[in-house]
Coordinates of C-alpha atoms in Angstrom, one line a residue:
X10 CA -22.2 11.4 -4.6
X11 CA -20.0 15.4 -3.7
X12 CA -18.4 17.6 -6.0
X13 CA -16.1 20.4 -4.8
X14 CA -17.6 23.1 -3.8
X15 CA -15.2 25.1 -6.0
X16 CA -16.1 24.5 -9.6
X17 CA -12.7 25.1 -12.5
X18 CA -13.6 26.3 -15.7
X19 CA -13.7 23.6 -17.8
X20 CA -13.4 20.8 -15.0
X21 CA -16.1 18.9 -13.5
X22 CA -15.9 16.2 -10.3
X23 CA -18.5 13.8 -8.8
X24 CA -17.3 11.3 -6.1
X25 CA -18.8 8.4 -5.9
X26 CA -18.2 6.8 -1.8
X27 CA -20.0 3.4 -2.7
X28 CA -20.7 0.6 -0.1
X29 CA -18.1 -2.0 1.3
X30 CA -15.2 0.4 0.7
X31 CA -15.9 1.2 -3.6
X32 CA -15.8 4.6 -4.6
X33 CA -15.7 6.3 -8.4
X34 CA -14.6 9.6 -9.4
X35 CA -16.2 10.7 -12.9
X36 CA -14.0 13.2 -14.3
X37 CA -15.6 15.2 -17.3
X38 CA -13.4 17.6 -19.0
X39 CA -14.3 20.0 -21.8
X40 CA -12.1 20.7 -24.8
X41 CA -11.4 24.2 -26.4
X42 CA -14.0 23.1 -29.3
X43 CA -17.1 22.6 -26.1
X44 CA -17.0 18.7 -25.9
X45 CA -16.9 16.9 -23.4
X46 CA -14.8 13.4 -22.3
X47 CA -15.5 12.4 -19.6
X48 CA -13.5 9.0 -18.3
X49 CA -14.4 7.1 -14.6
X50 CA -12.0 6.2 -12.3
X51 CA -12.6 3.0 -10.1
X52 CA -11.2 2.3 -6.3
X53 CA -11.4 1.6 -2.5
X54 CA -11.2 3.7 0.3
X55 CA -10.8 2.7 4.4
X56 CA -12.0 5.0 7.1
X57 CA -10.6 4.7 10.5
X58 CA -11.8 7.4 12.9
X59 CA -11.5 11.0 10.4
X60 CA -8.7 9.5 8.8
X61 CA -9.4 8.1 5.5
X62 CA -7.5 6.7 2.9
X63 CA -8.5 6.6 -0.2
X64 CA -6.5 4.1 -3.5
X65 CA -7.1 4.6 -7.4
X66 CA -5.6 2.5 -10.3
X67 CA -5.4 5.1 -13.3
X68 CA -3.4 5.0 -16.8
X69 CA -1.2 2.3 -15.2
X70 CA -0.3 3.9 -12.0
X71 CA -1.8 3.5 -8.5
X72 CA -2.4 6.6 -5.9
X73 CA -3.2 6.6 -2.8
X74 CA -3.8 8.9 -0.3
X75 CA -4.5 9.4 3.4
X76 CA -6.8 12.7 4.1
X77 CA -8.1 14.1 7.4
X78 CA -12.0 14.1 7.3
X79 CA -13.1 18.0 8.9
X80 CA -16.7 18.0 8.3
X81 CA -19.1 15.6 7.0
X82 CA -22.9 16.1 6.7
X83 CA -25.7 15.5 4.0
X84 CA -24.2 18.7 1.9
X85 CA -20.8 18.9 3.2
X86 CA -17.6 16.4 2.9
X87 CA -14.9 18.3 3.7
X88 CA -11.7 17.5 3.9
X89 CA -7.5 18.1 4.3
X90 CA -4.3 16.3 3.3
X91 CA -2.4 15.0 4.9

């Protein structure tokens, strides 16, 4: 599971890359009354060399994005958008 290094106030994201090309993105947003709302988005990924392609569907829309993996260790997952 991966979380952004720089967390935005009132927003938490966790990316869970699973087996067989599956992934889950959990997004938690804190509203003005300090209540958290959590949504989960599932999708797929494919890795070819250092190119990671992610496809997720939410709200009736599908988003596909390709990025370059620049660093991957046990504690860091760094990508660069194409």
